PDB file of C-alpha atoms in Angstrom:
ATOM      1  CA  UNK A 352       2.290 -17.146  17.024  1.00  0.00           C
ATOM      2  CA  UNK A 353       2.320 -13.543  18.368  1.00  0.00           C
ATOM      3  CA  UNK A 354       0.640 -11.007  16.258  1.00  0.00           C
ATOM      4  CA  UNK A 355       1.027  -7.194  16.443  1.00  0.00           C
ATOM      5  CA  UNK A 356      -1.927  -5.170  15.171  1.00  0.00           C
ATOM      6  CA  UNK A 357      -0.846  -2.066  13.470  1.00  0.00           C
ATOM      7  CA  UNK A 358      -2.920   0.813  12.287  1.00  0.00           C
ATOM      8  CA  UNK A 359      -1.320   4.056  10.586  1.00  0.00           C
ATOM      9  CA  UNK A 360      -3.155   7.327  10.583  1.00  0.00           C
ATOM     10  CA  UNK A 361      -3.133  10.895   9.259  1.00  0.00           C
ATOM     11  CA  UNK A 362      -5.984  13.006  10.298  1.00  0.00           C
ATOM     12  CA  UNK A 363      -8.341  10.118  10.506  1.00  0.00           C
ATOM     13  CA  UNK A 364     -10.662  11.132  13.383  1.00  0.00           C
ATOM     14  CA  UNK A 365     -13.792  10.326  11.471  1.00  0.00           C
ATOM     15  CA  UNK A 366     -12.879   6.613  10.674  1.00  0.00           C
ATOM     16  CA  UNK A 367     -10.330   5.565  13.328  1.00  0.00           C
ATOM     17  CA  UNK A 368     -12.844   4.273  15.796  1.00  0.00           C
ATOM     18  CA  UNK A 369     -14.305   1.811  13.308  1.00  0.00           C
ATOM     19  CA  UNK A 370     -10.850   0.579  12.315  1.00  0.00           C
ATOM     20  CA  UNK A 371      -9.842   0.124  16.059  1.00  0.00           C
ATOM     21  CA  UNK A 372     -13.089  -1.620  16.794  1.00  0.00           C
ATOM     22  CA  UNK A 373     -12.743  -4.172  13.968  1.00  0.00           C
ATOM     23  CA  UNK A 374      -9.194  -4.858  15.023  1.00  0.00           C
ATOM     24  CA  UNK A 375     -10.053  -5.483  18.736  1.00  0.00           C
ATOM     25  CA  UNK A 376     -12.983  -7.669  18.001  1.00  0.00           C
ATOM     26  CA  UNK A 377     -11.233 -10.028  15.617  1.00  0.00           C
ATOM     27  CA  UNK A 378     -12.297 -13.659  16.340  1.00  0.00           C
ATOM     28  CA  UNK A 379      -8.477 -14.490  16.239  1.00  0.00           C
ATOM     29  CA  UNK A 380      -7.307 -11.765  18.609  1.00  0.00           C
ATOM     30  CA  UNK A 381      -4.070  -9.866  18.094  1.00  0.00           C
ATOM     31  CA  UNK A 382      -1.678  -9.698  21.049  1.00  0.00           C
ATOM     32  CA  UNK A 383      -1.234  -5.917  21.136  1.00  0.00           C
ATOM     33  CA  UNK A 384      -2.548  -2.996  19.014  1.00  0.00           C
ATOM     34  CA  UNK A 385      -0.364   0.024  18.134  1.00  0.00           C
ATOM     35  CA  UNK A 386      -1.293   3.194  16.265  1.00  0.00           C
ATOM     36  CA  UNK A 387       1.386   5.060  14.298  1.00  0.00           C
ATOM     37  CA  UNK A 388       0.347   8.671  13.747  1.00  0.00           C
ATOM     38  CA  UNK A 389       1.862  10.772  11.012  1.00  0.00           C
ATOM     39  CA  UNK A 390       1.470  14.161  12.663  1.00  0.00           C
ATOM     40  CA  UNK A 391      -2.332  14.419  12.691  1.00  0.00           C
ATOM     41  CA  UNK A 392      -3.771  17.846  13.337  1.00  0.00           C
ATOM     42  CA  UNK A 393      -7.333  16.996  13.756  1.00  0.00           C
ATOM     43  CA  UNK A 394      -8.865  14.912  16.681  1.00  0.00           C
ATOM     44  CA  UNK A 395      -7.267  11.521  15.701  1.00  0.00           C
ATOM     45  CA  UNK A 396      -5.217  11.343  18.915  1.00  0.00           C
ATOM     46  CA  UNK A 397      -8.000  12.093  21.185  1.00  0.00           C
ATOM     47  CA  UNK A 398     -10.048   9.209  19.634  1.00  0.00           C
ATOM     48  CA  UNK A 399      -7.005   6.925  20.118  1.00  0.00           C
ATOM     49  CA  UNK A 400      -6.759   8.033  23.762  1.00  0.00           C
ATOM     50  CA  UNK A 401     -10.137   6.327  24.412  1.00  0.00           C
ATOM     51  CA  UNK A 402      -8.747   2.881  23.509  1.00  0.00           C
ATOM     52  CA  UNK A 403      -6.115   0.557  25.112  1.00  0.00           C
ATOM     53  CA  UNK A 404      -3.337   0.952  22.537  1.00  0.00           C
ATOM     54  CA  UNK A 405       0.186   2.140  22.269  1.00  0.00           C
ATOM     55  CA  UNK A 406       0.668   5.239  20.328  1.00  0.00           C
ATOM     56  CA  UNK A 407       3.748   5.986  18.321  1.00  0.00           C
ATOM     57  CA  UNK A 408       3.679   9.701  17.248  1.00  0.00           C
ATOM     58  CA  UNK A 409       5.492  11.242  14.335  1.00  0.00           C
ATOM     59  CA  UNK A 410       6.018  14.950  14.570  1.00  0.00           C
ATOM     60  CA  UNK A 411       5.718  15.244  10.800  1.00  0.00           C
ATOM     61  CA  UNK A 412       4.050  13.214   8.054  1.00  0.00           C
ATOM     62  CA  UNK A 413       6.391  10.448   7.005  1.00  0.00           C
ATOM     63  CA  UNK A 414       4.046   8.788   4.719  1.00  0.00           C
ATOM     64  CA  UNK A 415       2.560   5.308   4.713  1.00  0.00           C
ATOM     65  CA  UNK A 416       5.936   3.768   4.258  1.00  0.00           C
ATOM     66  CA  UNK A 417       7.483   5.613   7.100  1.00  0.00           C
ATOM     67  CA  UNK A 418       4.581   4.627   9.429  1.00  0.00           C
ATOM     68  CA  UNK A 419       4.884   1.025   8.329  1.00  0.00           C
ATOM     69  CA  UNK A 420       8.703   1.073   9.156  1.00  0.00           C
ATOM     70  CA  UNK A 421       7.898   2.339  12.747  1.00  0.00           C
ATOM     71  CA  UNK A 422       5.436  -0.408  13.197  1.00  0.00           C
ATOM     72  CA  UNK A 423       7.742  -3.038  12.019  1.00  0.00           C
ATOM     73  CA  UNK A 424      10.589  -1.800  14.266  1.00  0.00           C
ATOM     74  CA  UNK A 425       8.312  -2.162  17.144  1.00  0.00           C
ATOM     75  CA  UNK A 426       7.271  -5.625  16.249  1.00  0.00           C
ATOM     76  CA  UNK A 427      10.868  -6.654  16.027  1.00  0.00           C
ATOM     77  CA  UNK A 428      12.013  -5.075  19.335  1.00  0.00           C
ATOM     78  CA  UNK A 429       9.063  -6.500  21.164  1.00  0.00           C
ATOM     79  CA  UNK A 430       9.614 -10.022  20.006  1.00  0.00           C
ATOM     80  CA  UNK A 431       6.429 -10.411  17.660  1.00  0.00           C
ATOM     81  CA  UNK A 432       6.192 -13.407  15.039  1.00  0.00           C
ATOM     82  CA  UNK A 433       3.819 -11.282  12.598  1.00  0.00           C
ATOM     83  CA  UNK A 434       2.512  -7.808  12.184  1.00  0.00           C
ATOM     84  CA  UNK A 435      -0.839  -7.166  10.668  1.00  0.00           C
ATOM     85  CA  UNK A 436      -0.866  -3.786   8.843  1.00  0.00           C
ATOM     86  CA  UNK A 437      -4.054  -1.821   8.268  1.00  0.00           C
ATOM     87  CA  UNK A 438      -4.827   1.676   7.161  1.00  0.00           C
ATOM     88  CA  UNK A 439      -7.057   3.672   9.387  1.00  0.00           C
ATOM     89  CA  UNK A 440      -9.822   3.756   6.754  1.00  0.00           C
ATOM     90  CA  UNK A 441      -9.878   0.027   6.559  1.00  0.00           C
ATOM     91  CA  UNK A 442     -12.275  -2.277   8.434  1.00  0.00           C
ATOM     92  CA  UNK A 443     -11.440  -6.072   8.436  1.00  0.00           C
ATOM     93  CA  UNK A 444     -14.200  -8.588   8.616  1.00  0.00           C
ATOM     94  CA  UNK A 445     -14.527 -10.240  12.052  1.00  0.00           C
ATOM     95  CA  UNK A 446     -12.974 -13.424  10.805  1.00  0.00           C
ATOM     96  CA  UNK A 447     -10.278 -11.873   8.419  1.00  0.00           C
ATOM     97  CA  UNK A 448      -7.259 -12.551  10.730  1.00  0.00           C
ATOM     98  CA  UNK A 449      -8.543 -16.102  11.680  1.00  0.00           C
ATOM     99  CA  UNK A 450      -8.966 -16.931   8.058  1.00  0.00           C
ATOM    100  CA  UNK A 451      -5.402 -15.851   7.216  1.00  0.00           C
ATOM    101  CA  UNK A 452      -3.968 -17.871  10.210  1.00  0.00           C
ATOM    102  CA  UNK A 453      -6.065 -21.024   9.380  1.00  0.00           C
ATOM    103  CA  UNK A 454      -4.944 -20.778   5.845  1.00  0.00           C
ATOM    104  CA  UNK A 455      -1.347 -20.623   6.838  1.00  0.00           C
ATOM    105  CA  UNK A 456      -1.752 -23.782   9.103  1.00  0.00           C
ATOM    106  CA  UNK A 457      -2.804 -25.664   5.970  1.00  0.00           C
ATOM    107  CA  UNK A 458       0.293 -24.944   4.020  1.00  0.00           C
ATOM    108  CA  UNK A 459       3.005 -27.607   3.894  1.00  0.00           C
ATOM    109  CA  UNK A 460       5.845 -27.091   6.271  1.00  0.00           C
ATOM    110  CA  UNK A 461       8.201 -26.269   3.421  1.00  0.00           C
ATOM    111  CA  UNK A 462       5.791 -23.587   2.152  1.00  0.00           C
ATOM    112  CA  UNK A 463       5.309 -22.196   5.417  1.00  0.00           C
ATOM    113  CA  UNK A 464       8.989 -21.751   5.964  1.00  0.00           C
ATOM    114  CA  UNK A 465       9.191 -19.766   2.615  1.00  0.00           C
ATOM    115  CA  UNK A 466       5.982 -17.798   3.220  1.00  0.00           C
ATOM    116  CA  UNK A 467       6.519 -14.165   4.307  1.00  0.00           C
ATOM    117  CA  UNK A 468       3.341 -12.502   3.451  1.00  0.00           C
ATOM    118  CA  UNK A 469      -0.263 -13.222   3.682  1.00  0.00           C
ATOM    119  CA  UNK A 470      -2.798 -10.783   2.243  1.00  0.00           C
ATOM    120  CA  UNK A 471      -6.506  -9.996   3.151  1.00  0.00           C
ATOM    121  CA  UNK A 472      -8.521  -8.927   0.035  1.00  0.00           C
ATOM    122  CA  UNK A 473      -9.449  -5.207   0.307  1.00  0.00           C
ATOM    123  CA  UNK A 474     -12.861  -4.312  -1.281  1.00  0.00           C
ATOM    124  CA  UNK A 475     -13.506  -0.588  -1.956  1.00  0.00           C
ATOM    125  CA  UNK A 476     -16.615   0.526  -0.086  1.00  0.00           C
ATOM    126  CA  UNK A 477     -18.244   2.574  -2.696  1.00  0.00           C
ATOM    127  CA  UNK A 478     -17.154   0.837  -6.031  1.00  0.00           C
ATOM    128  CA  UNK A 479     -16.755  -2.654  -4.439  1.00  0.00           C
ATOM    129  CA  UNK A 480     -13.631  -2.980  -6.467  1.00  0.00           C
ATOM    130  CA  UNK A 481     -11.342  -5.685  -5.270  1.00  0.00           C
ATOM    131  CA  UNK A 482      -7.642  -5.249  -4.976  1.00  0.00           C
ATOM    132  CA  UNK A 483      -6.238  -8.664  -5.769  1.00  0.00           C
ATOM    133  CA  UNK A 484      -2.529  -7.865  -5.947  1.00  0.00           C
ATOM    134  CA  UNK A 485       0.095  -7.804  -8.627  1.00  0.00           C
ATOM    135  CA  UNK A 486       2.844  -9.850 -10.265  1.00  0.00           C
ATOM    136  CA  UNK A 487       5.881  -8.630 -11.850  1.00  0.00           C
ATOM    137  CA  UNK A 488       6.375  -9.278 -15.598  1.00  0.00           C
ATOM    138  CA  UNK A 489       8.678  -8.361 -18.221  1.00  0.00           C
ATOM    139  CA  UNK A 490       6.315  -5.579 -19.306  1.00  0.00           C
ATOM    140  CA  UNK A 491       5.408  -4.065 -15.921  1.00  0.00           C
ATOM    141  CA  UNK A 492       2.970  -4.665 -13.091  1.00  0.00           C
ATOM    142  CA  UNK A 493       0.191  -7.077 -13.893  1.00  0.00           C
ATOM    143  CA  UNK A 494      -3.034  -7.098 -11.750  1.00  0.00           C
ATOM    144  CA  UNK A 495      -4.154 -10.573 -10.800  1.00  0.00           C
ATOM    145  CA  UNK A 496      -7.552 -11.742 -11.940  1.00  0.00           C
ATOM    146  CA  UNK A 497      -8.362 -14.924 -10.027  1.00  0.00           C
ATOM    147  CA  UNK A 498     -11.520 -17.029 -10.403  1.00  0.00           C
ATOM    148  CA  UNK A 499     -14.083 -16.202  -7.907  1.00  0.00           C
ATOM    149  CA  UNK A 500     -14.024 -19.913  -6.412  1.00  0.00           C
ATOM    150  CA  UNK A 501     -10.170 -19.699  -6.030  1.00  0.00           C
ATOM    151  CA  UNK A 502      -9.767 -19.281  -2.252  1.00  0.00           C
ATOM    152  CA  UNK A 503      -5.983 -18.477  -2.434  1.00  0.00           C
ATOM    153  CA  UNK A 504      -3.414 -17.622  -5.016  1.00  0.00           C
ATOM    154  CA  UNK A 505       0.042 -16.464  -5.130  1.00  0.00           C
ATOM    155  CA  UNK A 506       1.235 -12.938  -5.752  1.00  0.00           C
ATOM    156  CA  UNK A 507       4.262 -10.688  -5.703  1.00  0.00           C
ATOM    157  CA  UNK A 508       2.907  -7.463  -4.179  1.00  0.00           C
ATOM    158  CA  UNK A 509      -0.183  -6.343  -2.535  1.00  0.00           C
ATOM    159  CA  UNK A 510      -1.497  -3.145  -0.747  1.00  0.00           C
ATOM    160  CA  UNK A 511      -0.185  -2.448   2.638  1.00  0.00           C
ATOM    161  CA  UNK A 512      -3.535  -2.553   4.302  1.00  0.00           C
ATOM    162  CA  UNK A 513      -4.546  -6.130   5.391  1.00  0.00           C
ATOM    163  CA  UNK A 514      -1.030  -7.346   4.907  1.00  0.00           C
ATOM    164  CA  UNK A 515       0.310  -9.866   7.388  1.00  0.00           C
ATOM    165  CA  UNK A 516       4.041  -9.957   7.397  1.00  0.00           C
ATOM    166  CA  UNK A 517       6.390 -12.501   9.019  1.00  0.00           C
ATOM    167  CA  UNK A 518       8.863 -10.914  11.242  1.00  0.00           C
ATOM    168  CA  UNK A 519      11.753 -13.347  10.564  1.00  0.00           C
ATOM    169  CA  UNK A 520      11.649 -12.441   7.006  1.00  0.00           C
ATOM    170  CA  UNK A 521      11.621  -8.759   7.691  1.00  0.00           C
ATOM    171  CA  UNK A 522      14.819  -9.274   9.640  1.00  0.00           C
ATOM    172  CA  UNK A 523      16.364 -11.086   6.542  1.00  0.00           C
ATOM    173  CA  UNK A 524      15.065  -8.523   4.126  1.00  0.00           C
ATOM    174  CA  UNK A 525      15.474  -5.279   6.105  1.00  0.00           C
ATOM    175  CA  UNK A 526      12.872  -2.723   6.652  1.00  0.00           C
ATOM    176  CA  UNK A 527      11.002  -1.142   3.750  1.00  0.00           C
ATOM    177  CA  UNK A 528      12.468   2.096   2.266  1.00  0.00           C
ATOM    178  CA  UNK A 529      10.611   4.873   4.057  1.00  0.00           C
ATOM    179  CA  UNK A 530      11.601   7.321   1.409  1.00  0.00           C
ATOM    180  CA  UNK A 531       8.838   5.845  -1.081  1.00  0.00           C
ATOM    181  CA  UNK A 532       6.409   7.740   1.242  1.00  0.00           C
ATOM    182  CA  UNK A 533       3.002   7.082  -0.374  1.00  0.00           C
ATOM    183  CA  UNK A 534       3.174   5.038  -3.572  1.00  0.00           C
ATOM    184  CA  UNK A 535       4.998   2.095  -4.840  1.00  0.00           C
ATOM    185  CA  UNK A 536       6.453   1.332  -1.330  1.00  0.00           C
ATOM    186  CA  UNK A 537       4.678  -2.054  -0.856  1.00  0.00           C
ATOM    187  CA  UNK A 538       5.584  -2.972  -4.460  1.00  0.00           C
ATOM    188  CA  UNK A 539       9.263  -2.237  -3.980  1.00  0.00           C
ATOM    189  CA  UNK A 540       9.090  -4.327  -0.658  1.00  0.00           C
ATOM    190  CA  UNK A 541       7.233  -7.221  -2.473  1.00  0.00           C
ATOM    191  CA  UNK A 542       9.849  -7.213  -5.134  1.00  0.00           C
ATOM    192  CA  UNK A 543      12.591  -7.573  -2.528  1.00  0.00           C
ATOM    193  CA  UNK A 544      10.635 -10.503  -1.026  1.00  0.00           C
ATOM    194  CA  UNK A 545      10.309 -12.165  -4.301  1.00  0.00           C
ATOM    195  CA  UNK A 546      13.942 -11.602  -5.170  1.00  0.00           C
ATOM    196  CA  UNK A 547      14.843 -13.440  -1.996  1.00  0.00           C
ATOM    197  CA  UNK A 548      12.677 -16.490  -2.933  1.00  0.00           C
ATOM    198  CA  UNK A 549       9.966 -15.800  -0.327  1.00  0.00           C
ATOM    199  CA  UNK A 550       6.320 -16.587  -1.155  1.00  0.00           C
ATOM    200  CA  UNK A 551       3.225 -14.301  -0.787  1.00  0.00           C
ATOM    201  CA  UNK A 552      -0.472 -15.322  -0.918  1.00  0.00           C
ATOM    202  CA  UNK A 553      -3.679 -13.613  -1.002  1.00  0.00           C
ATOM    203  CA  UNK A 554      -6.624 -15.470   0.717  1.00  0.00           C
ATOM    204  CA  UNK A 555      -9.986 -14.239  -0.757  1.00  0.00           C
ATOM    205  CA  UNK A 556     -12.257 -15.327   2.210  1.00  0.00           C
ATOM    206  CA  UNK A 557     -10.205 -13.000   4.312  1.00  0.00           C
ATOM    207  CA  UNK A 558     -11.639  -9.581   3.430  1.00  0.00           C
ATOM    208  CA  UNK A 559     -11.731  -5.909   4.600  1.00  0.00           C
ATOM    209  CA  UNK A 560     -13.655  -2.928   3.563  1.00  0.00           C
ATOM    210  CA  UNK A 561     -11.362  -0.294   2.278  1.00  0.00           C
ATOM    211  CA  UNK A 562     -11.692   3.630   2.032  1.00  0.00           C
ATOM    212  CA  UNK A 563     -14.631   3.667   4.530  1.00  0.00           C
ATOM    213  CA  UNK A 564     -14.438   7.299   4.584  1.00  0.00           C
ATOM    214  CA  UNK A 565     -15.453   7.416   0.907  1.00  0.00           C
ATOM    215  CA  UNK A 566     -12.862  10.024  -0.049  1.00  0.00           C
ATOM    216  CA  UNK A 567     -10.826   8.119  -2.514  1.00  0.00           C
ATOM    217  CA  UNK A 568      -7.371   9.466  -3.337  1.00  0.00           C
ATOM    218  CA  UNK A 569      -8.206   9.104  -6.989  1.00  0.00           C
ATOM    219  CA  UNK A 570     -11.301   9.530  -9.109  1.00  0.00           C
ATOM    220  CA  UNK A 571     -12.357  10.091 -12.653  1.00  0.00           C
ATOM    221  CA  UNK A 572     -13.834  13.323 -14.115  1.00  0.00           C
ATOM    222  CA  UNK A 573     -15.981  12.846 -17.342  1.00  0.00           C
ATOM    223  CA  UNK A 574     -15.832  15.326 -20.160  1.00  0.00           C
ATOM    224  CA  UNK A 575     -18.408  15.230 -22.858  1.00  0.00           C
ATOM    225  CA  UNK A 576     -17.060  16.272 -26.395  1.00  0.00           C
ATOM    226  CA  UNK A 577     -19.651  15.736 -29.051  1.00  0.00           C
ATOM    227  CA  UNK A 578     -20.711  12.055 -29.045  1.00  0.00           C
ATOM    228  CA  UNK A 579     -17.456  11.124 -27.147  1.00  0.00           C
ATOM    229  CA  UNK A 580     -16.769  11.024 -23.440  1.00  0.00           C
ATOM    230  CA  UNK A 581     -13.246  11.468 -22.060  1.00  0.00           C
ATOM    231  CA  UNK A 582     -12.395  10.223 -18.755  1.00  0.00           C
ATOM    232  CA  UNK A 583      -9.435  11.996 -16.916  1.00  0.00           C
ATOM    233  CA  UNK A 584      -8.050  10.982 -13.580  1.00  0.00           C
ATOM    234  CA  UNK A 585      -7.926  13.312 -10.554  1.00  0.00           C
ATOM    235  CA  UNK A 586      -5.044  13.125  -8.003  1.00  0.00           C
ATOM    236  CA  UNK A 587      -4.001  15.500  -5.391  1.00  0.00           C
ATOM    237  CA  UNK A 588      -0.589  17.001  -6.147  1.00  0.00           C
ATOM    238  CA  UNK A 589       1.208  15.040  -3.502  1.00  0.00           C
ATOM    239  CA  UNK A 590       0.073  11.787  -4.943  1.00  0.00           C
ATOM    240  CA  UNK A 591       1.099  13.080  -8.462  1.00  0.00           C
ATOM    241  CA  UNK A 592       4.622  13.714  -7.308  1.00  0.00           C
ATOM    242  CA  UNK A 593       5.207  10.459  -5.500  1.00  0.00           C
ATOM    243  CA  UNK A 594       3.568   8.227  -8.061  1.00  0.00           C
ATOM    244  CA  UNK A 595       5.725   9.814 -10.831  1.00  0.00           C
ATOM    245  CA  UNK A 596       8.981   9.854  -9.024  1.00  0.00           C
ATOM    246  CA  UNK A 597       8.747   6.390  -7.345  1.00  0.00           C
ATOM    247  CA  UNK A 598       7.433   4.637 -10.613  1.00  0.00           C
ATOM    248  CA  UNK A 599      10.611   6.091 -12.348  1.00  0.00           C
ATOM    249  CA  UNK A 600      12.918   5.047  -9.736  1.00  0.00           C
ATOM    250  CA  UNK A 601      11.674   1.658  -9.250  1.00  0.00           C
ATOM    251  CA  UNK A 602      11.412   0.581 -12.938  1.00  0.00           C
ATOM    252  CA  UNK A 603      14.481   2.381 -14.327  1.00  0.00           C
ATOM    253  CA  UNK A 604      16.949   2.090 -11.236  1.00  0.00           C
ATOM    254  CA  UNK A 605      15.863  -0.684  -9.151  1.00  0.00           C
ATOM    255  CA  UNK A 606      13.989  -3.489 -11.026  1.00  0.00           C
ATOM    256  CA  UNK A 607      16.214  -6.120 -12.687  1.00  0.00           C
ATOM    257  CA  UNK A 608      16.635  -6.783 -15.536  1.00  0.00           C
ATOM    258  CA  UNK A 609      15.627  -3.574 -16.991  1.00  0.00           C
ATOM    259  CA  UNK A 610      14.378  -4.140 -20.484  1.00  0.00           C
ATOM    260  CA  UNK A 611      12.924  -2.066 -23.458  1.00  0.00           C
ATOM    261  CA  UNK A 612       9.448  -3.420 -22.260  1.00  0.00           C
ATOM    262  CA  UNK A 613       9.772  -2.361 -18.595  1.00  0.00           C
ATOM    263  CA  UNK A 614      11.176   1.040 -19.721  1.00  0.00           C
ATOM    264  CA  UNK A 615       8.291   1.437 -22.110  1.00  0.00           C
ATOM    265  CA  UNK A 616       5.731   0.523 -19.512  1.00  0.00           C
ATOM    266  CA  UNK A 617       7.344   3.001 -16.998  1.00  0.00           C
ATOM    267  CA  UNK A 618       7.270   5.839 -19.795  1.00  0.00           C
ATOM    268  CA  UNK A 619       3.787   4.939 -20.711  1.00  0.00           C
ATOM    269  CA  UNK A 620       2.391   5.092 -17.030  1.00  0.00           C
ATOM    270  CA  UNK A 621       4.133   8.406 -16.511  1.00  0.00           C
ATOM    271  CA  UNK A 622       3.239   9.963 -19.696  1.00  0.00           C
ATOM    272  CA  UNK A 623      -0.473   8.888 -19.139  1.00  0.00           C
ATOM    273  CA  UNK A 624      -0.691  10.327 -15.653  1.00  0.00           C
ATOM    274  CA  UNK A 625       1.040  13.609 -16.809  1.00  0.00           C
ATOM    275  CA  UNK A 626      -1.187  13.979 -19.757  1.00  0.00           C
ATOM    276  CA  UNK A 627      -4.236  13.906 -17.449  1.00  0.00           C
ATOM    277  CA  UNK A 628      -3.156  17.246 -16.199  1.00  0.00           C
ATOM    278  CA  UNK A 629      -1.343  18.556 -19.349  1.00  0.00           C
ATOM    279  CA  UNK A 630      -4.789  18.744 -21.032  1.00  0.00           C
ATOM    280  CA  UNK A 631      -6.021  21.067 -18.455  1.00  0.00           C
ATOM    281  CA  UNK A 632      -2.915  23.139 -17.661  1.00  0.00           C
ATOM    282  CA  UNK A 633      -4.755  26.211 -16.157  1.00  0.00           C
ATOM    283  CA  UNK A 634      -7.092  24.421 -13.785  1.00  0.00           C
ATOM    284  CA  UNK A 635      -4.666  21.714 -12.941  1.00  0.00           C
ATOM    285  CA  UNK A 636      -1.392  23.580 -12.877  1.00  0.00           C
ATOM    286  CA  UNK A 637      -0.382  22.287  -9.219  1.00  0.00           C
ATOM    287  CA  UNK A 638      -0.963  18.763 -10.282  1.00  0.00           C
ATOM    288  CA  UNK A 639       0.989  19.179 -13.595  1.00  0.00           C
ATOM    289  CA  UNK A 640       3.873  20.866 -11.753  1.00  0.00           C
ATOM    290  CA  UNK A 641       4.011  18.052  -9.232  1.00  0.00           C
ATOM    291  CA  UNK A 642       4.182  15.430 -12.050  1.00  0.00           C
ATOM    292  CA  UNK A 643       7.118  17.352 -13.572  1.00  0.00           C
ATOM    293  CA  UNK A 644       8.909  17.685 -10.427  1.00  0.00           C
ATOM    294  CA  UNK A 645       8.376  13.974  -9.747  1.00  0.00           C
ATOM    295  CA  UNK A 646       9.839  13.178 -13.129  1.00  0.00           C
ATOM    296  CA  UNK A 647      12.790  15.488 -12.566  1.00  0.00           C
ATOM    297  CA  UNK A 648      13.628  13.998  -9.237  1.00  0.00           C
ATOM    298  CA  UNK A 649      13.004  10.486 -10.654  1.00  0.00           C
ATOM    299  CA  UNK A 650      15.669  11.131 -13.334  1.00  0.00           C
ATOM    300  CA  UNK A 651      18.103  12.089 -10.712  1.00  0.00           C
ATOM    301  CA  UNK A 652      17.236   8.969  -8.724  1.00  0.00           C
ATOM    302  CA  UNK A 653      16.487  11.179  -5.767  1.00  0.00           C
ATOM    303  CA  UNK A 654      14.247   9.468  -3.129  1.00  0.00           C
ATOM    304  CA  UNK A 655      15.070  11.951  -0.491  1.00  0.00           C
ATOM    305  CA  UNK A 656      13.369  14.911  -1.905  1.00  0.00           C
ATOM    306  CA  UNK A 657       9.745  15.657  -0.520  1.00  0.00           C
ATOM    307  CA  UNK A 658       6.738  17.180  -1.847  1.00  0.00           C
ATOM    308  CA  UNK A 659       5.970  20.467  -0.141  1.00  0.00           C
ATOM    309  CA  UNK A 660       2.402  20.474   0.684  1.00  0.00           C
TER     310      UNK A 660
END
């Protein structure tokens, strides 16, 4: 069982040492570590040079999905059985990988054969929020809420970070779509896996600390209006664009069967996100424009357009 350790980076010089150290000191060691860098302009590359790793360098930012594709290509071409994917701001517990491998070994042979994805449980550093994964329903994504004593459970899609993918299944499914860039890419890939009859599990004793830098891509701003408090989401424009565009393309053009409920879910999520900034059009014009541009490209089913930073 040869496992490739993969970390993708973009201007992560402040956290990359911690994620690399956590990967190198796993109680079940990986066979090799690669870092896929998305055109970092800070000191990320110099930090990586101090470690015994192979570096794949993108000249420009290809997003998380693009970096994952490069890592999977490397795993395929070098004969690996699995690839363990980590964000640069994620630090897995020392026994995280061992727990995943041990869990897989307990599965019946028929289940092992159909299992393509094992998920570590990411826990947000500051909020301690747990990202349990999602299932696809007739009315959109549903976040799983397992019992605390439930060691493992099936899911349809989980975050890229902490995901252990089987290479033979990747060969069957094909690589993820790099054009999803930042958001929904892992959900689209999970949907493909489910559609082919593959199984995915999250193993709760396998944990990692997520967002160790503390700069979450999304946060809430509270506005006090008389006795009421309104909470509005904050997202950078680039995330607004890809979230809106990719949500629309996935639920309207790719997910089958498309129903009134899935369409309503998509419209609700897009409307809710856009309204966050439409209520503050002056101070949040870049975010509002990115939402509208994402919706425009989504309507055109255009996954090749890019947000101009």
